[in-house]
PDB file of C-alpha atoms in Angstrom:
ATOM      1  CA  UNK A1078     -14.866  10.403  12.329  1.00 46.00           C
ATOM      2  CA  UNK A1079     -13.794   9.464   8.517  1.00 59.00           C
ATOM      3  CA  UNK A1080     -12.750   6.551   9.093  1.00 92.00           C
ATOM      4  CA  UNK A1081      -9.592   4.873   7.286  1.00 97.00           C
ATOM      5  CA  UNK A1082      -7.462   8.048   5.854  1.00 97.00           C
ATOM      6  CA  UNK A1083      -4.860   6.993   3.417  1.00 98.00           C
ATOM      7  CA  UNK A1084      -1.923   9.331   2.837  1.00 98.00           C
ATOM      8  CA  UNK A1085      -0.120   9.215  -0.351  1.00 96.00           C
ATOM      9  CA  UNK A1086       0.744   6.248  -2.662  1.00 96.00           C
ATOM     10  CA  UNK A1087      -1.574   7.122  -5.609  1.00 97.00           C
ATOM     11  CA  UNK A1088      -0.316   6.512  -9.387  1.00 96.00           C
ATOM     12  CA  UNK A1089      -0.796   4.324 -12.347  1.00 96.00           C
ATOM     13  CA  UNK A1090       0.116   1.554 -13.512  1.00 93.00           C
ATOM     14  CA  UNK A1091       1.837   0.471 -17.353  1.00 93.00           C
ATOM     15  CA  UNK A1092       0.232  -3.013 -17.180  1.00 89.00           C
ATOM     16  CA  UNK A1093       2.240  -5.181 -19.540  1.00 92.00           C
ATOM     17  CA  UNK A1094       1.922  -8.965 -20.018  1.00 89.00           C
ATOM     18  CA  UNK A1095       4.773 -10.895 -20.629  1.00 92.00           C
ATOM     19  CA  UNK A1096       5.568 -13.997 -21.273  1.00 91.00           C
ATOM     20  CA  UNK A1097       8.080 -15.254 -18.982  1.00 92.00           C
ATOM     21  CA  UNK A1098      10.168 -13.113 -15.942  1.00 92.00           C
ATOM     22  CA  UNK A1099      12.973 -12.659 -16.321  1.00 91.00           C
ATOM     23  CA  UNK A1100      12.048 -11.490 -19.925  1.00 90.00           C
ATOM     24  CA  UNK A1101      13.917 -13.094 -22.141  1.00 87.00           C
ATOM     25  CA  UNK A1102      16.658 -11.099 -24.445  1.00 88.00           C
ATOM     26  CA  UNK A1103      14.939 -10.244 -27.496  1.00 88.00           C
ATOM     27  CA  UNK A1104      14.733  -6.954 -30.458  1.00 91.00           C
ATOM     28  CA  UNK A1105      10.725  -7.104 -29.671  1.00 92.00           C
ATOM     29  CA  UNK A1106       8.039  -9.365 -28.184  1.00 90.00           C
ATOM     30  CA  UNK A1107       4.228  -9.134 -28.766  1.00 92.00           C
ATOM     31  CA  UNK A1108       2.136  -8.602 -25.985  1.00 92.00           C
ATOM     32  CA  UNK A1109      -1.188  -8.325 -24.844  1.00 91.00           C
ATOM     33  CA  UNK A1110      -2.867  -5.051 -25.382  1.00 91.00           C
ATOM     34  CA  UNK A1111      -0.609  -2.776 -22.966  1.00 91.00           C
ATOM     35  CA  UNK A1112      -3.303  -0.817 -20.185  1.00 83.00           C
ATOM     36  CA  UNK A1113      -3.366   2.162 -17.702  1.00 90.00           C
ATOM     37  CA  UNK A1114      -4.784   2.034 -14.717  1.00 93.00           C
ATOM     38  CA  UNK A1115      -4.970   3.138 -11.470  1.00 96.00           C
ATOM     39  CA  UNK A1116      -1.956   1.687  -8.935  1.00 94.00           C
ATOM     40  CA  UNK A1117       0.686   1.758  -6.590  1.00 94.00           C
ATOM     41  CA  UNK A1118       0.446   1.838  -2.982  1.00 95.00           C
ATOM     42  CA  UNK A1119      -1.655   4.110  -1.361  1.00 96.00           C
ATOM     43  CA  UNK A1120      -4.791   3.532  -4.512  1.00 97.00           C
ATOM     44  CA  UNK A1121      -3.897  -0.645  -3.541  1.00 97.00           C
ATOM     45  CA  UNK A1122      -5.288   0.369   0.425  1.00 98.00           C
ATOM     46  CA  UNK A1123      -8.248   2.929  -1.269  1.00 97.00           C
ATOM     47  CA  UNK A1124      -9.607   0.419  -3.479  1.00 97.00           C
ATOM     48  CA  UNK A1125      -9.468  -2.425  -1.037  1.00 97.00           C
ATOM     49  CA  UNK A1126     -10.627  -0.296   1.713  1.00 96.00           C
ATOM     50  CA  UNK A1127     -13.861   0.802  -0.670  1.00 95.00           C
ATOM     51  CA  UNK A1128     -14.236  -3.194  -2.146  1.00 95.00           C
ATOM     52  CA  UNK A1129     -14.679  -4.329   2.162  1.00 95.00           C
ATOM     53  CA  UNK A1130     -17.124  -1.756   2.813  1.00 94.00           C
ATOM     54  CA  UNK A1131     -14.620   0.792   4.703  1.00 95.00           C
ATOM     55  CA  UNK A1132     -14.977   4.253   4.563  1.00 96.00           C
ATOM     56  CA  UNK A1133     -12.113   5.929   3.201  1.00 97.00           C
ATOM     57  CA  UNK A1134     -10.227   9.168   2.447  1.00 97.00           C
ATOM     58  CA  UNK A1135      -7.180   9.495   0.108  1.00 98.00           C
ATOM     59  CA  UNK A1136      -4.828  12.538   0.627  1.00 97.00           C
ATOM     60  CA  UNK A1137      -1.990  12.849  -2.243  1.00 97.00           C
ATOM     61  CA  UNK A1138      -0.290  15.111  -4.660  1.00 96.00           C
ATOM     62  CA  UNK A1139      -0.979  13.751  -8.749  1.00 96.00           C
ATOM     63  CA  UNK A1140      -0.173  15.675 -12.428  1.00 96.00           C
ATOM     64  CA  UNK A1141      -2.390  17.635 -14.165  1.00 96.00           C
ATOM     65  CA  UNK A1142      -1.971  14.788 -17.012  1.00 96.00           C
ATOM     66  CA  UNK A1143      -3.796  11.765 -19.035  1.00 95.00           C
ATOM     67  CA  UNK A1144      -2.068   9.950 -15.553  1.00 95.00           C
ATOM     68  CA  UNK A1145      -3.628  11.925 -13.466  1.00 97.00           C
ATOM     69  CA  UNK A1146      -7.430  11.567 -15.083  1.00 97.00           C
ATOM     70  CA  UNK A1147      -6.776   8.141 -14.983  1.00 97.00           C
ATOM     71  CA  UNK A1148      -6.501   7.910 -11.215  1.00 97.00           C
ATOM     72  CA  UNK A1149      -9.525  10.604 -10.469  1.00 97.00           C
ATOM     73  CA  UNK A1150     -11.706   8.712 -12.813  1.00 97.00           C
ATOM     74  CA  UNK A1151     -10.978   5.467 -10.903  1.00 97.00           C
ATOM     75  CA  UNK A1152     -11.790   6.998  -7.382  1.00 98.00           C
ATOM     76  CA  UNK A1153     -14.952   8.676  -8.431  1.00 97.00           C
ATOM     77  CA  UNK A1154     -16.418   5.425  -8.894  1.00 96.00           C
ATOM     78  CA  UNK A1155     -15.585   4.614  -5.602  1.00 96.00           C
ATOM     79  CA  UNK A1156     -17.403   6.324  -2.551  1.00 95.00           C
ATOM     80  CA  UNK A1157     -13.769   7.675  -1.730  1.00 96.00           C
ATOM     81  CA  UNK A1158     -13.597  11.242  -0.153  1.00 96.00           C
ATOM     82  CA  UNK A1159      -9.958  12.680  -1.975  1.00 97.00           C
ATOM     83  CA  UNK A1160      -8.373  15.315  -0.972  1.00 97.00           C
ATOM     84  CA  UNK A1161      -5.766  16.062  -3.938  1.00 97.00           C
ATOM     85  CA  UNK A1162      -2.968  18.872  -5.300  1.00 96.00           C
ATOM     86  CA  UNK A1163      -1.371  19.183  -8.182  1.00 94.00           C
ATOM     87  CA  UNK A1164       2.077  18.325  -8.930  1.00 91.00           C
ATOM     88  CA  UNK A1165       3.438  20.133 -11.655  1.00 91.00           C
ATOM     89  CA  UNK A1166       6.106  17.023 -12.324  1.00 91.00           C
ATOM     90  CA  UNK A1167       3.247  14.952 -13.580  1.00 94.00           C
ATOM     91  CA  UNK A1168       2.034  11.924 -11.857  1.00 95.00           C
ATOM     92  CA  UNK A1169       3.774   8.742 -10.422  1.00 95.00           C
ATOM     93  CA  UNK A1170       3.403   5.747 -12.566  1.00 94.00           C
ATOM     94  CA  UNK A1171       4.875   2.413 -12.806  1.00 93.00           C
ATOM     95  CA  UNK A1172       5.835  -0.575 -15.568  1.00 94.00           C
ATOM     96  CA  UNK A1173       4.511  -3.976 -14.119  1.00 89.00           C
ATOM     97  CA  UNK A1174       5.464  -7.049 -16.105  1.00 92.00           C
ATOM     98  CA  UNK A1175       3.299  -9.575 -15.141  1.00 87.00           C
ATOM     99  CA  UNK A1176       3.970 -13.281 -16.492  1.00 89.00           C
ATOM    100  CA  UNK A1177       1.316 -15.983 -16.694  1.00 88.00           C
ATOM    101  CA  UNK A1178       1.553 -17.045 -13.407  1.00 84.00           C
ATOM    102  CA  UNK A1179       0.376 -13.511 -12.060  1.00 78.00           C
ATOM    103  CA  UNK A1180       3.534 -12.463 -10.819  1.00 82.00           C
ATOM    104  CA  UNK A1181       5.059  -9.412 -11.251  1.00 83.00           C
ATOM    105  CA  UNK A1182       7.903  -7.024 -11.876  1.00 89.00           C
ATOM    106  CA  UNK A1183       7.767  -3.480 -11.100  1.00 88.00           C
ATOM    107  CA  UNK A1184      10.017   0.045 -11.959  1.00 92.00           C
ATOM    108  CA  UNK A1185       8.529   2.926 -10.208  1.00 91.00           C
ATOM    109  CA  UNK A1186       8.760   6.053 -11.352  1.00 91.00           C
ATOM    110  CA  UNK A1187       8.428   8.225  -8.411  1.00 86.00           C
ATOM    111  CA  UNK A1188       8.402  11.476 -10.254  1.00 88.00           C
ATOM    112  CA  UNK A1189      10.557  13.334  -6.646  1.00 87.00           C
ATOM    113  CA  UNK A1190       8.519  15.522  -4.312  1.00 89.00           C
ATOM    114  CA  UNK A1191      10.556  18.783  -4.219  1.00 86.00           C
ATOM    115  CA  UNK A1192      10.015  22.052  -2.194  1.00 86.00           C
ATOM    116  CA  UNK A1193       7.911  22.151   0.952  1.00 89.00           C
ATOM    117  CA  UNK A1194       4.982  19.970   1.449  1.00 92.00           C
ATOM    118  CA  UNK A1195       1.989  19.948  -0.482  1.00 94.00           C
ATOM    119  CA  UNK A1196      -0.261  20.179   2.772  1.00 95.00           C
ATOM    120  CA  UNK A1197       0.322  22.390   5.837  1.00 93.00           C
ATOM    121  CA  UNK A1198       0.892  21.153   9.057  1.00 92.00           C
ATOM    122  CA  UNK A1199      -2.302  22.222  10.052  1.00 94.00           C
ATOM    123  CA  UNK A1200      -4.169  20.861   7.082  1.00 95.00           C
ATOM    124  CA  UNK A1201      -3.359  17.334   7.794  1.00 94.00           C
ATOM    125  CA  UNK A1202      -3.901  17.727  11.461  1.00 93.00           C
ATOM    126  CA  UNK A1203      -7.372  18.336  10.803  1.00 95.00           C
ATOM    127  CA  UNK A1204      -7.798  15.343   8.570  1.00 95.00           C
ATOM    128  CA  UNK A1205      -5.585  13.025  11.010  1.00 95.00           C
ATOM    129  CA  UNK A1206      -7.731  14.292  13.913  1.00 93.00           C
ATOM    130  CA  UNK A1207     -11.454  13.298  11.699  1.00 93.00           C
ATOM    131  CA  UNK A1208      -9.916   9.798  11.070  1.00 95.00           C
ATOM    132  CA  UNK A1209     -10.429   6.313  12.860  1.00 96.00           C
ATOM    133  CA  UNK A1210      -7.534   4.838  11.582  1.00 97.00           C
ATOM    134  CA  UNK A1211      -4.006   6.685   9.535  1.00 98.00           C
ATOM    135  CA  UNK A1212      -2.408   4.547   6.995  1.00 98.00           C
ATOM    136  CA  UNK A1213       0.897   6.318   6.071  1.00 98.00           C
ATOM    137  CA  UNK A1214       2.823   5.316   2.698  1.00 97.00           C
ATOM    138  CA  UNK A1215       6.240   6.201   2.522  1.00 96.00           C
ATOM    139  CA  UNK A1216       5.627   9.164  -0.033  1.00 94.00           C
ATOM    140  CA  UNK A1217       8.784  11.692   0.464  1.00 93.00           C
ATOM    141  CA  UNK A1218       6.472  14.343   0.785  1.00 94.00           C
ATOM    142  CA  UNK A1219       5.014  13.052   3.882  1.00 94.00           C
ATOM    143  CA  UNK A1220       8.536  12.851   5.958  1.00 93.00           C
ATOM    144  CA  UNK A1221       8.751  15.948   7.175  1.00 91.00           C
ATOM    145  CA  UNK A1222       5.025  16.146   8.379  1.00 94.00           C
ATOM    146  CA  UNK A1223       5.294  12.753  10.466  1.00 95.00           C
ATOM    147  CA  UNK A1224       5.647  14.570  13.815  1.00 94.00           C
ATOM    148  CA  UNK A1225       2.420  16.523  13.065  1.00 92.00           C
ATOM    149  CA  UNK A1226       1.133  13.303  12.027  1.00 93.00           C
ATOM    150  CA  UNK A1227       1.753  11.650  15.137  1.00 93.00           C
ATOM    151  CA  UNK A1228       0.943  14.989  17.205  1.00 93.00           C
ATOM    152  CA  UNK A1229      -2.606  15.005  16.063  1.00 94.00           C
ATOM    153  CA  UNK A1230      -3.476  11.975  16.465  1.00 94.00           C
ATOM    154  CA  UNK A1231      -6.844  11.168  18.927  1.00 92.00           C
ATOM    155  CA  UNK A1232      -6.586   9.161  21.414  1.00 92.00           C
ATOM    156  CA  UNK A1233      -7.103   5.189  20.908  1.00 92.00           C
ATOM    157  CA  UNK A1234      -6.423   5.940  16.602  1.00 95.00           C
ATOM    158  CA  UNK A1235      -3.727   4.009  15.325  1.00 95.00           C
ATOM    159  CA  UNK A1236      -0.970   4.413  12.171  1.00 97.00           C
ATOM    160  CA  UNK A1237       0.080   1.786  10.088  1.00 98.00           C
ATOM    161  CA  UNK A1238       2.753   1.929   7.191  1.00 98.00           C
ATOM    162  CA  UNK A1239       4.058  -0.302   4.852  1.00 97.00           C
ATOM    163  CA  UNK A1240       7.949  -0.136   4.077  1.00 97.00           C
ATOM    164  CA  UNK A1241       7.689  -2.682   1.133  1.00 94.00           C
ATOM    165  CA  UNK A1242      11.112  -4.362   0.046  1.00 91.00           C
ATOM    166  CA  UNK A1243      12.709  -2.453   2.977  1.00 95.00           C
ATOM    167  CA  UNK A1244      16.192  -4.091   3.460  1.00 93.00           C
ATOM    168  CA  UNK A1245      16.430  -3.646   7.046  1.00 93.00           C
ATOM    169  CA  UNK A1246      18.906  -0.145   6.954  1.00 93.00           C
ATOM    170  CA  UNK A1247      17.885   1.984   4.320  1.00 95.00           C
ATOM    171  CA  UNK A1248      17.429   5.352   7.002  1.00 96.00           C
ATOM    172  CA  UNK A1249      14.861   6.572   4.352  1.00 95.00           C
ATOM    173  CA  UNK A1250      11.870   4.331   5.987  1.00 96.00           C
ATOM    174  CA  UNK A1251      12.874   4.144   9.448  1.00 95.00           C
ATOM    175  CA  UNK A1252      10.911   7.895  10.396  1.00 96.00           C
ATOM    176  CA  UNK A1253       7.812   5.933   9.121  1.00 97.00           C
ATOM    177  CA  UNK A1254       8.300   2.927  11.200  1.00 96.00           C
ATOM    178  CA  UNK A1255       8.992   4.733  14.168  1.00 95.00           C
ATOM    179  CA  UNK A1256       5.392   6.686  14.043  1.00 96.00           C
ATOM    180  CA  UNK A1257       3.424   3.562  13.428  1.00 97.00           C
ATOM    181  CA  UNK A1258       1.967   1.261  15.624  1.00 96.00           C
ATOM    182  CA  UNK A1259       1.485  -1.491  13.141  1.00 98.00           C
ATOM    183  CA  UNK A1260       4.228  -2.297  10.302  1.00 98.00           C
ATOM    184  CA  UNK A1261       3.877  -3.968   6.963  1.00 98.00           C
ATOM    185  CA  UNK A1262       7.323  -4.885   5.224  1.00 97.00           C
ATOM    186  CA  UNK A1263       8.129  -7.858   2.022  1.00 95.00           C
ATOM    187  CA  UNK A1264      10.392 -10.304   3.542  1.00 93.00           C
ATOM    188  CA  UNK A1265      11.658 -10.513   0.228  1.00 89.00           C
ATOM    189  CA  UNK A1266      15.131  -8.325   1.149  1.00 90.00           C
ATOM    190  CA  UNK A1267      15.375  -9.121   4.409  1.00 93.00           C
ATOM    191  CA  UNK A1268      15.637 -12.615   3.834  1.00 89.00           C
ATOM    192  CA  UNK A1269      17.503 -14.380   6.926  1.00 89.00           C
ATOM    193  CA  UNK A1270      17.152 -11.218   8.970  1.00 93.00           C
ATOM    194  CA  UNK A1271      13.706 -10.361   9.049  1.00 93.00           C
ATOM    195  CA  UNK A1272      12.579 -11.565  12.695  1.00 93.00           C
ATOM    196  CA  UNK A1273      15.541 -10.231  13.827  1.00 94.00           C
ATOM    197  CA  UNK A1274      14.237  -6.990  11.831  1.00 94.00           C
ATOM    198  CA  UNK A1275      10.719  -7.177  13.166  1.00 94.00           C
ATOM    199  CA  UNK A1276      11.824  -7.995  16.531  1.00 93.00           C
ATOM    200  CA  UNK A1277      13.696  -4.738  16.704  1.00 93.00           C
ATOM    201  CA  UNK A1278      10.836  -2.597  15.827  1.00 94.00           C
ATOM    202  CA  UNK A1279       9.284  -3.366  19.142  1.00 89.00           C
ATOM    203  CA  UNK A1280       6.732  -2.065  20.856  1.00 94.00           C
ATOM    204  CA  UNK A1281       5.223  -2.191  17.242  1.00 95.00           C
ATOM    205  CA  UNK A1282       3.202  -4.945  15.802  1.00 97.00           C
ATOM    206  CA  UNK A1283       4.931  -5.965  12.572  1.00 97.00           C
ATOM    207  CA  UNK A1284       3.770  -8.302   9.935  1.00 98.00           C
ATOM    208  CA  UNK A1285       6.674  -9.848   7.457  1.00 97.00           C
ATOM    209  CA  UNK A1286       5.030 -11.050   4.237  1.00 96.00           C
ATOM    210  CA  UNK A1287       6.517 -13.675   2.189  1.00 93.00           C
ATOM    211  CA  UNK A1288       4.035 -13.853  -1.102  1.00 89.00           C
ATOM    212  CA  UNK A1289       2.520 -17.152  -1.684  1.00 88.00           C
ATOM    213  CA  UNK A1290       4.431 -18.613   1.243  1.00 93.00           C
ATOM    214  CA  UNK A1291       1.500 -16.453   3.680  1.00 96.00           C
ATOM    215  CA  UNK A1292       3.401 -13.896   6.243  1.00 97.00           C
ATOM    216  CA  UNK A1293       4.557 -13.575   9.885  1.00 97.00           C
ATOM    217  CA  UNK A1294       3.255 -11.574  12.529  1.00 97.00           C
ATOM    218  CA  UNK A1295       5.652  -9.869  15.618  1.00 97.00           C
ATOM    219  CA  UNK A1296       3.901  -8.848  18.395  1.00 95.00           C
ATOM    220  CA  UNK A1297       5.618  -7.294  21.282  1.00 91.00           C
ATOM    221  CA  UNK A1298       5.265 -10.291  24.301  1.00 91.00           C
ATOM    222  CA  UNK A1299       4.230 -12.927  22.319  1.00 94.00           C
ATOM    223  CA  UNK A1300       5.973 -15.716  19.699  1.00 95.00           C
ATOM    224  CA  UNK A1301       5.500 -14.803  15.679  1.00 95.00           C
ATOM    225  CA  UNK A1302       3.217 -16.537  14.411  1.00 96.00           C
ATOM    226  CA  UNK A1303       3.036 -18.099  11.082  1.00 97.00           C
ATOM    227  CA  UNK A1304       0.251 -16.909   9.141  1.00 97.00           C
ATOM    228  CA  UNK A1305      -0.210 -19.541   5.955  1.00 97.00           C
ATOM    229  CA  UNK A1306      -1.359 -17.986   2.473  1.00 96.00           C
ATOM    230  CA  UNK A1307      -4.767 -18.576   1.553  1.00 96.00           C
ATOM    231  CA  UNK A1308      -5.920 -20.302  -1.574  1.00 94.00           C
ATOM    232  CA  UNK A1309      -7.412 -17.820  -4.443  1.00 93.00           C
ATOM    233  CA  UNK A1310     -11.000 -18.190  -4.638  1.00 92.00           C
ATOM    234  CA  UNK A1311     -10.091 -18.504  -9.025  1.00 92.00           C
ATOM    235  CA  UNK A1312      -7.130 -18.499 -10.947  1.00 91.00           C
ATOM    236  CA  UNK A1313      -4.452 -15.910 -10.234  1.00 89.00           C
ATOM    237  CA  UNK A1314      -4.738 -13.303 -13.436  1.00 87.00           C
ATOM    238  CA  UNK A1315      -2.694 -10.544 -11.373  1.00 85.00           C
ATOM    239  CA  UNK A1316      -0.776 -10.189  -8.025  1.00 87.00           C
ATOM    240  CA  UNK A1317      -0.467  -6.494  -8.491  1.00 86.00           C
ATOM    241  CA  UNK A1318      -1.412  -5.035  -5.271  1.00 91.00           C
ATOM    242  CA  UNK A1319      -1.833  -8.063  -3.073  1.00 93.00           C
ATOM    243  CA  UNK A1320       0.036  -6.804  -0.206  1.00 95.00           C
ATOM    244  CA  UNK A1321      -1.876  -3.647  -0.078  1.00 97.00           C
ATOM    245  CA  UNK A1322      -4.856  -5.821  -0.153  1.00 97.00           C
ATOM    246  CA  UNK A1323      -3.166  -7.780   3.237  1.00 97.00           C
ATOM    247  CA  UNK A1324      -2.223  -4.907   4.767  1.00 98.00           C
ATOM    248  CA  UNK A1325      -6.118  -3.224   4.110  1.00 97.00           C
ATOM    249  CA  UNK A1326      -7.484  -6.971   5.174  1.00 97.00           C
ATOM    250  CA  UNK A1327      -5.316  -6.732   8.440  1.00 97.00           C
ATOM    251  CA  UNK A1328      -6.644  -3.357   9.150  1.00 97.00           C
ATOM    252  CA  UNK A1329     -10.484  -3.747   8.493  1.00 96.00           C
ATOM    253  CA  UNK A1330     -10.042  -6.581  11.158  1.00 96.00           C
ATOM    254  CA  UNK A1331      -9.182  -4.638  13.252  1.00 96.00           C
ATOM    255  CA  UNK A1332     -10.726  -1.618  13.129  1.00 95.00           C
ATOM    256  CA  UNK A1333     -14.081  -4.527  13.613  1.00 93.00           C
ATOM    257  CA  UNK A1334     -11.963  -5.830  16.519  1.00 95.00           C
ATOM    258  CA  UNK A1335     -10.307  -9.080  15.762  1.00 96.00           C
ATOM    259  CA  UNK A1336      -7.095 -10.275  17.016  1.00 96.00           C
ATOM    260  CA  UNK A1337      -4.554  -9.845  15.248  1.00 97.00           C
ATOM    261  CA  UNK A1338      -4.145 -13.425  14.447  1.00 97.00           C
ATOM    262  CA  UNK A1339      -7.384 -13.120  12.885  1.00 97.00           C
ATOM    263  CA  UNK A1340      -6.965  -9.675  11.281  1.00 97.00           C
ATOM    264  CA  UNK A1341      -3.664 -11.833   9.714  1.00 98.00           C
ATOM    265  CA  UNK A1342      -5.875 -14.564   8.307  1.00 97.00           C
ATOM    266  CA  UNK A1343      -8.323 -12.454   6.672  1.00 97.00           C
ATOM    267  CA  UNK A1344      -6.289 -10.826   5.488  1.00 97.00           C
ATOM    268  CA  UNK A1345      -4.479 -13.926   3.243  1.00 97.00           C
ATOM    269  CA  UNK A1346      -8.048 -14.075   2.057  1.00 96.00           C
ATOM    270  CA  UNK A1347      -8.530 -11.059   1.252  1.00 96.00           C
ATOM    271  CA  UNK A1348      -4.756 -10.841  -0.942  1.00 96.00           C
ATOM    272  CA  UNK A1349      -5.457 -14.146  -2.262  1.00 95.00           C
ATOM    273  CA  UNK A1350      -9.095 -12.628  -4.047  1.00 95.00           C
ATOM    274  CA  UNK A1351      -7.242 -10.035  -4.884  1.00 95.00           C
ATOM    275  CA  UNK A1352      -4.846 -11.778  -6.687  1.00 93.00           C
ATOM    276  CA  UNK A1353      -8.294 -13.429  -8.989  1.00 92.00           C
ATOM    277  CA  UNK A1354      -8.887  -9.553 -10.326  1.00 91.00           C
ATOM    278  CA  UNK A1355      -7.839  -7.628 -12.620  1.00 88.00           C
ATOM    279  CA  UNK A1356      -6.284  -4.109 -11.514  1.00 89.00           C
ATOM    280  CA  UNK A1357      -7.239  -2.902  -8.305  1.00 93.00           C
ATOM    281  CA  UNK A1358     -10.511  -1.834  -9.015  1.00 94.00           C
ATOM    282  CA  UNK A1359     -12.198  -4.490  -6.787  1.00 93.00           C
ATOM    283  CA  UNK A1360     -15.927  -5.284  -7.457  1.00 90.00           C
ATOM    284  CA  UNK A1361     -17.900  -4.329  -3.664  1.00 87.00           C
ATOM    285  CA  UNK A1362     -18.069  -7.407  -1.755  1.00 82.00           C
ATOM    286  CA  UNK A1363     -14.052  -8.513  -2.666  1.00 82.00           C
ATOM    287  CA  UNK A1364     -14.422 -10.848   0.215  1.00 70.00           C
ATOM    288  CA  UNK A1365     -17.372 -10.706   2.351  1.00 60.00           C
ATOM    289  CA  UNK A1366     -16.887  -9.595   6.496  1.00 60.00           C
ATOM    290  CA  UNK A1367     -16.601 -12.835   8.861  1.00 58.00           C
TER     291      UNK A1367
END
């Protein structure tokens, strides 16, 4: 077995400090020397994964760019196994504004997957069938190869995917909901519908989050329980990637066998220390194992 496989996500990040969001309206502003790094989804889970001791492979598609060295760089000083092509539209990158209080702004630039995948069917199989756990992000490149996903799959190993600010009917993320077993969404769009959102996603375990107000957890049987954000172990310096960093707390709990009620409280802890770093390049030991 691998362990944790992580499909898709990778990218970097414009970090840009700013000092108030919404910015205000303005010809210029001086900032803080403007940095590239290593972000977005799928390198959130990697790094996190690799920071709590898991072991970890990342499958994706990145440019033969400065972008692109950026993000190889940054997982060869990991113990990361990648498994990578090339894209010839360059990689995916993103502008966060953060303001002083650590939160943040985003626009993606998801440079657009097009012609067939950039992994057979039987490619992935093989690396699905090695892993201990799948954690799918909603990359358009992996659509089509969900039922192969799913297909390979051993017995007993589980997929989790994390439709971010997911509005409830967007059909674009519901093929990746319906091959997990365990879904991550913001709460942020839902808003007033989200249990009714989470509910409807039975048999799956879902988990709502809601930022510094902590998260909710569906389980299929049971009341949602509230799960209460958990206090940074230092001041906040950047909440970039702090739901990746709950979603890879959730799962190394249980892959080591908590409940999820546990899993859910670690993994507050383990957003909230993420939130006291800078980038997702997490020191070893981001929150030590219960």
């Amino acid at each position: 077995m691998s362990g944790l496989l992580v499909i898709g996500g990778l990218g970097v990040d414009v970090r840009v400090r700013v000092p108030a969001l919404p910015l205000p309206l303005a010809d210029s502003l001086h900032v803080d020397p403007v940095d590239l790094r290593i972000g977005n989804t799928g390198a959130g889970v990697a790094l996190a994964a690799h920071a709590l001791g898991l072991r970890v492979t990342v499958v994706d598609v990145i440019g033969d760019d400065p972008p692109g060295d950026v993000i190889r760089a940054a997982l060869a000083r990991t113990d990361a196994t990648t498994v990578l092509r090339t894209d010839d539209r360059g990689t995916r990158r993103s502008v966060n504004l953060v303001d002083p209080a650590g939160r943040r702004m985003s626009l993606y630039d998801s440079r657009p997957w097009q012609g067939p995948p950039p992994f057979t069917a039987d490619e992935l199989a093989a690396l699905v069938a090695r892993a201990t756990h799948v954690h799918v992000s909603i990359m358009d490149w992996t659509r089509d190869l969900l039922p192969t996903l799913r297909a390979a799959l051993p017995e007993g190993v589980g997929v989790s995917t994390d439709l971010h600010d997911w509005d409830g009917r967007n059909p674009y993320h519901r093929p990746f909901a319906e091959v997990a077993d365990l879904v991550f969404v913001s709460g942020v769009r839902l808003g007033a519908v989200a249990a009714e959102t989470a509910t409807a996603l039975t048999p799956r375990t879902v988990v709502v989050t809601h930022g510094a107000d902590g998260a909710a957890l569906y389980r299929p049987g049971h009341p949602p329980v509230r799960v209460p954000a958990a206090t940074p172990p230092a001041p906040v310096v950047d909440s970039n990637g702090a739901g990746d960093a709950f979603a890879t707390g959730f799962l190394a709990g249980r892959l080591r066998g908590d409940a999820p009620e546990t899993a859910a409280r670690y993994a507050a802890e383990v957003a909230a220390a993420a939130c006291a770093h800078d980038g997702m390049e997490y020191p070893p030991g981001l929150l030590p194992q219960p």
